[in-house]
């Protein structure tokens, strides 16, 4: 049975295990090490971004969804968001996408793109809605029998 947890609600043992297991599912920070990620994640408390979610099947890490919110805030996480939701079963993808949509809708401010243009964060929420709809129709993700 799959379950997901927000990093801030995990025990110290669960956090350590999750961070040490990320490489087994293909995630590596852009800069630094597990220690670097732990320092950033330990400071991420509250309802605003960043938010870090981990997906387990029994005691095995199978997925992650990191909602960073600012691609310039952390060298280890130079993304607005990153996940492997396309590799996970829909029964876990749908609630995580709902979390992402709500988080982006609740996030204040805009994103200044590399070309100087501005993207409203609510547009990112809409892109998650579209992505979820695509996934429901089997576009852009693994078939259920090929999921982790």
JSON list of C-alpha atoms in Angstrom, two decimals:
[
{"chain": "A", "resi": 1, "resn": "UNK", "atom": "CA", "xyz": [0.00, 0.00, 0.00]},
{"chain": "A", "resi": 2, "resn": "UNK", "atom": "CA", "xyz": [1.36, 3.41, -0.99]},
{"chain": "A", "resi": 3, "resn": "UNK", "atom": "CA", "xyz": [1.45, 6.32, 1.42]},
{"chain": "A", "resi": 4, "resn": "UNK", "atom": "CA", "xyz": [2.90, 9.80, 1.17]},
{"chain": "A", "resi": 5, "resn": "UNK", "atom": "CA", "xyz": [4.27, 12.04, 3.87]},
{"chain": "A", "resi": 6, "resn": "UNK", "atom": "CA", "xyz": [5.20, 15.67, 4.13]},
{"chain": "A", "resi": 7, "resn": "UNK", "atom": "CA", "xyz": [8.82, 15.85, 5.30]},
{"chain": "A", "resi": 8, "resn": "UNK", "atom": "CA", "xyz": [7.85, 18.02, 8.26]},
{"chain": "A", "resi": 9, "resn": "UNK", "atom": "CA", "xyz": [5.50, 15.27, 9.58]},
{"chain": "A", "resi": 10, "resn": "UNK", "atom": "CA", "xyz": [8.05, 12.46, 9.32]},
{"chain": "A", "resi": 11, "resn": "UNK", "atom": "CA", "xyz": [10.07, 11.05, 12.20]},
{"chain": "A", "resi": 12, "resn": "UNK", "atom": "CA", "xyz": [13.82, 11.64, 12.23]},
{"chain": "A", "resi": 13, "resn": "UNK", "atom": "CA", "xyz": [14.34, 8.01, 11.21]},
{"chain": "A", "resi": 14, "resn": "UNK", "atom": "CA", "xyz": [11.90, 8.32, 8.31]},
{"chain": "A", "resi": 15, "resn": "UNK", "atom": "CA", "xyz": [13.57, 11.52, 7.14]},
{"chain": "A", "resi": 16, "resn": "UNK", "atom": "CA", "xyz": [17.03, 9.98, 7.22]},
{"chain": "A", "resi": 17, "resn": "UNK", "atom": "CA", "xyz": [15.82, 6.87, 5.38]},
{"chain": "A", "resi": 18, "resn": "UNK", "atom": "CA", "xyz": [13.97, 8.92, 2.74]},
{"chain": "A", "resi": 19, "resn": "UNK", "atom": "CA", "xyz": [16.93, 11.20, 2.03]},
{"chain": "A", "resi": 20, "resn": "UNK", "atom": "CA", "xyz": [19.33, 8.26, 1.84]},
{"chain": "A", "resi": 21, "resn": "UNK", "atom": "CA", "xyz": [16.97, 6.43, -0.55]},
{"chain": "A", "resi": 22, "resn": "UNK", "atom": "CA", "xyz": [16.42, 9.24, -3.07]},
{"chain": "A", "resi": 23, "resn": "UNK", "atom": "CA", "xyz": [19.34, 8.13, -5.25]},
{"chain": "A", "resi": 24, "resn": "UNK", "atom": "CA", "xyz": [17.79, 4.65, -5.58]},
{"chain": "A", "resi": 25, "resn": "UNK", "atom": "CA", "xyz": [14.88, 6.19, -7.50]},
{"chain": "A", "resi": 26, "resn": "UNK", "atom": "CA", "xyz": [17.04, 8.53, -9.57]},
{"chain": "A", "resi": 27, "resn": "UNK", "atom": "CA", "xyz": [16.98, 11.81, -7.64]},
{"chain": "A", "resi": 28, "resn": "UNK", "atom": "CA", "xyz": [20.15, 13.71, -6.86]},
{"chain": "A", "resi": 29, "resn": "UNK", "atom": "CA", "xyz": [20.41, 17.32, -5.72]},
{"chain": "A", "resi": 30, "resn": "UNK", "atom": "CA", "xyz": [21.84, 19.70, -8.29]},
{"chain": "A", "resi": 31, "resn": "UNK", "atom": "CA", "xyz": [24.46, 20.74, -5.74]},
{"chain": "A", "resi": 32, "resn": "UNK", "atom": "CA", "xyz": [25.67, 19.32, -2.48]},
{"chain": "A", "resi": 33, "resn": "UNK", "atom": "CA", "xyz": [24.81, 16.12, -0.71]},
{"chain": "A", "resi": 34, "resn": "UNK", "atom": "CA", "xyz": [22.21, 14.53, 1.54]},
{"chain": "A", "resi": 35, "resn": "UNK", "atom": "CA", "xyz": [23.45, 16.78, 4.32]},
{"chain": "A", "resi": 36, "resn": "UNK", "atom": "CA", "xyz": [22.75, 19.84, 2.15]},
{"chain": "A", "resi": 37, "resn": "UNK", "atom": "CA", "xyz": [19.23, 18.63, 1.37]},
{"chain": "A", "resi": 38, "resn": "UNK", "atom": "CA", "xyz": [18.58, 17.87, 5.04]},
{"chain": "A", "resi": 39, "resn": "UNK", "atom": "CA", "xyz": [19.58, 21.40, 6.09]},
{"chain": "A", "resi": 40, "resn": "UNK", "atom": "CA", "xyz": [17.18, 22.92, 3.55]},
{"chain": "A", "resi": 41, "resn": "UNK", "atom": "CA", "xyz": [14.32, 20.54, 4.31]},
{"chain": "A", "resi": 42, "resn": "UNK", "atom": "CA", "xyz": [14.69, 20.97, 8.07]},
{"chain": "A", "resi": 43, "resn": "UNK", "atom": "CA", "xyz": [13.99, 24.69, 7.65]},
{"chain": "A", "resi": 44, "resn": "UNK", "atom": "CA", "xyz": [10.89, 24.12, 5.49]},
{"chain": "A", "resi": 45, "resn": "UNK", "atom": "CA", "xyz": [8.10, 24.38, 8.01]},
{"chain": "A", "resi": 46, "resn": "UNK", "atom": "CA", "xyz": [4.80, 26.10, 7.59]},
{"chain": "A", "resi": 47, "resn": "UNK", "atom": "CA", "xyz": [2.18, 26.27, 4.91]},
{"chain": "A", "resi": 48, "resn": "UNK", "atom": "CA", "xyz": [4.28, 28.10, 2.33]},
{"chain": "A", "resi": 49, "resn": "UNK", "atom": "CA", "xyz": [6.85, 26.66, -0.05]},
{"chain": "A", "resi": 50, "resn": "UNK", "atom": "CA", "xyz": [9.16, 24.87, -0.06]},
{"chain": "A", "resi": 51, "resn": "UNK", "atom": "CA", "xyz": [7.26, 21.67, 0.70]},
{"chain": "A", "resi": 52, "resn": "UNK", "atom": "CA", "xyz": [8.77, 18.22, 0.38]},
{"chain": "A", "resi": 53, "resn": "UNK", "atom": "CA", "xyz": [6.72, 15.02, 0.00]},
{"chain": "A", "resi": 54, "resn": "UNK", "atom": "CA", "xyz": [7.93, 11.43, -0.05]},
{"chain": "A", "resi": 55, "resn": "UNK", "atom": "CA", "xyz": [5.99, 8.38, -1.28]},
{"chain": "A", "resi": 56, "resn": "UNK", "atom": "CA", "xyz": [6.49, 4.94, 0.23]},
{"chain": "A", "resi": 57, "resn": "UNK", "atom": "CA", "xyz": [5.20, 1.47, -0.57]},
{"chain": "A", "resi": 58, "resn": "UNK", "atom": "CA", "xyz": [5.48, -0.33, 2.73]},
{"chain": "A", "resi": 59, "resn": "UNK", "atom": "CA", "xyz": [9.03, 0.69, 3.73]},
{"chain": "A", "resi": 60, "resn": "UNK", "atom": "CA", "xyz": [10.38, 1.32, 0.23]},
{"chain": "A", "resi": 61, "resn": "UNK", "atom": "CA", "xyz": [10.73, 4.87, -1.13]},
{"chain": "A", "resi": 62, "resn": "UNK", "atom": "CA", "xyz": [9.09, 4.98, -4.56]},
{"chain": "A", "resi": 63, "resn": "UNK", "atom": "CA", "xyz": [8.46, 8.66, -5.16]},
{"chain": "A", "resi": 64, "resn": "UNK", "atom": "CA", "xyz": [8.86, 12.31, -4.31]},
{"chain": "A", "resi": 65, "resn": "UNK", "atom": "CA", "xyz": [7.29, 15.67, -5.00]},
{"chain": "A", "resi": 66, "resn": "UNK", "atom": "CA", "xyz": [9.28, 18.76, -4.06]},
{"chain": "A", "resi": 67, "resn": "UNK", "atom": "CA", "xyz": [7.46, 22.09, -4.38]},
{"chain": "A", "resi": 68, "resn": "UNK", "atom": "CA", "xyz": [10.29, 24.60, -4.16]},
{"chain": "A", "resi": 69, "resn": "UNK", "atom": "CA", "xyz": [8.50, 27.76, -5.31]},
{"chain": "A", "resi": 70, "resn": "UNK", "atom": "CA", "xyz": [11.63, 29.65, -6.30]},
{"chain": "A", "resi": 71, "resn": "UNK", "atom": "CA", "xyz": [14.26, 28.28, -8.66]},
{"chain": "A", "resi": 72, "resn": "UNK", "atom": "CA", "xyz": [16.92, 30.68, -7.36]},
{"chain": "A", "resi": 73, "resn": "UNK", "atom": "CA", "xyz": [16.52, 30.09, -3.62]},
{"chain": "A", "resi": 74, "resn": "UNK", "atom": "CA", "xyz": [18.61, 26.91, -3.18]},
{"chain": "A", "resi": 75, "resn": "UNK", "atom": "CA", "xyz": [21.58, 25.69, -5.21]},
{"chain": "A", "resi": 76, "resn": "UNK", "atom": "CA", "xyz": [20.63, 22.12, -4.33]},
{"chain": "A", "resi": 77, "resn": "UNK", "atom": "CA", "xyz": [17.10, 22.62, -5.74]},
{"chain": "A", "resi": 78, "resn": "UNK", "atom": "CA", "xyz": [17.27, 24.98, -8.75]},
{"chain": "A", "resi": 79, "resn": "UNK", "atom": "CA", "xyz": [13.72, 24.15, -9.83]},
{"chain": "A", "resi": 80, "resn": "UNK", "atom": "CA", "xyz": [10.28, 25.59, -9.16]},
{"chain": "A", "resi": 81, "resn": "UNK", "atom": "CA", "xyz": [9.18, 22.02, -8.52]},
{"chain": "A", "resi": 82, "resn": "UNK", "atom": "CA", "xyz": [10.43, 18.53, -9.25]},
{"chain": "A", "resi": 83, "resn": "UNK", "atom": "CA", "xyz": [8.85, 15.11, -8.89]},
{"chain": "A", "resi": 84, "resn": "UNK", "atom": "CA", "xyz": [8.56, 11.63, -10.32]},
{"chain": "A", "resi": 85, "resn": "UNK", "atom": "CA", "xyz": [4.75, 11.56, -10.37]},
{"chain": "A", "resi": 86, "resn": "UNK", "atom": "CA", "xyz": [4.80, 10.19, -13.92]},
{"chain": "A", "resi": 87, "resn": "UNK", "atom": "CA", "xyz": [6.22, 6.94, -12.48]},
{"chain": "A", "resi": 88, "resn": "UNK", "atom": "CA", "xyz": [3.62, 6.50, -9.72]},
{"chain": "A", "resi": 89, "resn": "UNK", "atom": "CA", "xyz": [0.15, 4.92, -9.61]},
{"chain": "A", "resi": 90, "resn": "UNK", "atom": "CA", "xyz": [-2.78, 7.31, -10.12]},
{"chain": "A", "resi": 91, "resn": "UNK", "atom": "CA", "xyz": [-4.21, 6.56, -6.66]},
{"chain": "A", "resi": 92, "resn": "UNK", "atom": "CA", "xyz": [-1.18, 8.38, -5.20]},
{"chain": "A", "resi": 93, "resn": "UNK", "atom": "CA", "xyz": [-0.71, 10.91, -8.03]},
{"chain": "A", "resi": 94, "resn": "UNK", "atom": "CA", "xyz": [-4.17, 12.46, -7.70]},
{"chain": "A", "resi": 95, "resn": "UNK", "atom": "CA", "xyz": [-3.91, 13.52, -4.03]},
{"chain": "A", "resi": 96, "resn": "UNK", "atom": "CA", "xyz": [-0.36, 14.78, -4.54]},
{"chain": "A", "resi": 97, "resn": "UNK", "atom": "CA", "xyz": [-1.39, 16.82, -7.58]},
{"chain": "A", "resi": 98, "resn": "UNK", "atom": "CA", "xyz": [-4.25, 18.28, -5.53]},
{"chain": "A", "resi": 99, "resn": "UNK", "atom": "CA", "xyz": [-1.69, 19.35, -2.91]},
{"chain": "A", "resi": 100, "resn": "UNK", "atom": "CA", "xyz": [0.48, 20.95, -5.60]},
{"chain": "A", "resi": 101, "resn": "UNK", "atom": "CA", "xyz": [-2.46, 22.78, -7.15]},
{"chain": "A", "resi": 102, "resn": "UNK", "atom": "CA", "xyz": [-3.55, 24.18, -3.78]},
{"chain": "A", "resi": 103, "resn": "UNK", "atom": "CA", "xyz": [0.02, 25.12, -2.86]},
{"chain": "A", "resi": 104, "resn": "UNK", "atom": "CA", "xyz": [0.59, 27.04, -6.11]},
{"chain": "A", "resi": 105, "resn": "UNK", "atom": "CA", "xyz": [-2.78, 28.77, -5.80]},
{"chain": "A", "resi": 106, "resn": "UNK", "atom": "CA", "xyz": [-1.93, 29.82, -2.23]},
{"chain": "A", "resi": 107, "resn": "UNK", "atom": "CA", "xyz": [1.59, 31.03, -2.99]},
{"chain": "A", "resi": 108, "resn": "UNK", "atom": "CA", "xyz": [2.04, 34.79, -3.20]},
{"chain": "A", "resi": 109, "resn": "UNK", "atom": "CA", "xyz": [4.01, 36.61, -5.84]},
{"chain": "A", "resi": 110, "resn": "UNK", "atom": "CA", "xyz": [5.13, 35.97, -9.37]},
{"chain": "A", "resi": 111, "resn": "UNK", "atom": "CA", "xyz": [8.05, 34.22, -11.00]},
{"chain": "A", "resi": 112, "resn": "UNK", "atom": "CA", "xyz": [10.54, 36.25, -13.00]},
{"chain": "A", "resi": 113, "resn": "UNK", "atom": "CA", "xyz": [11.71, 34.10, -15.90]},
{"chain": "A", "resi": 114, "resn": "UNK", "atom": "CA", "xyz": [15.22, 34.08, -17.35]},
{"chain": "A", "resi": 115, "resn": "UNK", "atom": "CA", "xyz": [14.03, 36.26, -20.25]},
{"chain": "A", "resi": 116, "resn": "UNK", "atom": "CA", "xyz": [12.61, 38.83, -17.80]},
{"chain": "A", "resi": 117, "resn": "UNK", "atom": "CA", "xyz": [8.99, 37.89, -18.40]},
{"chain": "A", "resi": 118, "resn": "UNK", "atom": "CA", "xyz": [6.68, 37.25, -15.45]},
{"chain": "A", "resi": 119, "resn": "UNK", "atom": "CA", "xyz": [4.64, 34.12, -14.74]},
{"chain": "A", "resi": 120, "resn": "UNK", "atom": "CA", "xyz": [1.84, 34.20, -12.21]},
{"chain": "A", "resi": 121, "resn": "UNK", "atom": "CA", "xyz": [2.02, 31.29, -9.78]},
{"chain": "A", "resi": 122, "resn": "UNK", "atom": "CA", "xyz": [-1.66, 30.53, -10.40]},
{"chain": "A", "resi": 123, "resn": "UNK", "atom": "CA", "xyz": [-0.64, 29.64, -13.97]},
{"chain": "A", "resi": 124, "resn": "UNK", "atom": "CA", "xyz": [1.61, 26.94, -12.56]},
{"chain": "A", "resi": 125, "resn": "UNK", "atom": "CA", "xyz": [-1.38, 25.59, -10.62]},
{"chain": "A", "resi": 126, "resn": "UNK", "atom": "CA", "xyz": [-3.27, 25.48, -13.92]},
{"chain": "A", "resi": 127, "resn": "UNK", "atom": "CA", "xyz": [-0.40, 23.60, -15.55]},
{"chain": "A", "resi": 128, "resn": "UNK", "atom": "CA", "xyz": [-0.65, 21.00, -12.74]},
{"chain": "A", "resi": 129, "resn": "UNK", "atom": "CA", "xyz": [-4.40, 20.71, -13.42]},
{"chain": "A", "resi": 130, "resn": "UNK", "atom": "CA", "xyz": [-3.68, 20.11, -17.10]},
{"chain": "A", "resi": 131, "resn": "UNK", "atom": "CA", "xyz": [-0.95, 17.62, -16.28]},
{"chain": "A", "resi": 132, "resn": "UNK", "atom": "CA", "xyz": [-3.34, 15.72, -13.99]},
{"chain": "A", "resi": 133, "resn": "UNK", "atom": "CA", "xyz": [-5.98, 15.64, -16.72]},
{"chain": "A", "resi": 134, "resn": "UNK", "atom": "CA", "xyz": [-3.37, 14.36, -19.19]},
{"chain": "A", "resi": 135, "resn": "UNK", "atom": "CA", "xyz": [-2.30, 11.65, -16.73]},
{"chain": "A", "resi": 136, "resn": "UNK", "atom": "CA", "xyz": [-5.93, 10.58, -16.27]},
{"chain": "A", "resi": 137, "resn": "UNK", "atom": "CA", "xyz": [-6.10, 10.04, -20.03]},
{"chain": "A", "resi": 138, "resn": "UNK", "atom": "CA", "xyz": [-2.80, 8.13, -20.04]},
{"chain": "A", "resi": 139, "resn": "UNK", "atom": "CA", "xyz": [-0.72, 10.88, -21.61]},
{"chain": "A", "resi": 140, "resn": "UNK", "atom": "CA", "xyz": [2.73, 11.72, -20.24]},
{"chain": "A", "resi": 141, "resn": "UNK", "atom": "CA", "xyz": [2.99, 8.94, -17.68]},
{"chain": "A", "resi": 142, "resn": "UNK", "atom": "CA", "xyz": [3.67, 5.25, -17.39]},
{"chain": "A", "resi": 143, "resn": "UNK", "atom": "CA", "xyz": [0.79, 2.82, -17.63]},
{"chain": "A", "resi": 144, "resn": "UNK", "atom": "CA", "xyz": [-0.40, 1.53, -14.25]},
{"chain": "A", "resi": 145, "resn": "UNK", "atom": "CA", "xyz": [1.30, -1.85, -14.69]},
{"chain": "A", "resi": 146, "resn": "UNK", "atom": "CA", "xyz": [4.64, -0.14, -15.40]},
{"chain": "A", "resi": 147, "resn": "UNK", "atom": "CA", "xyz": [4.52, 2.20, -12.37]},
{"chain": "A", "resi": 148, "resn": "UNK", "atom": "CA", "xyz": [6.87, 1.80, -9.45]}
]
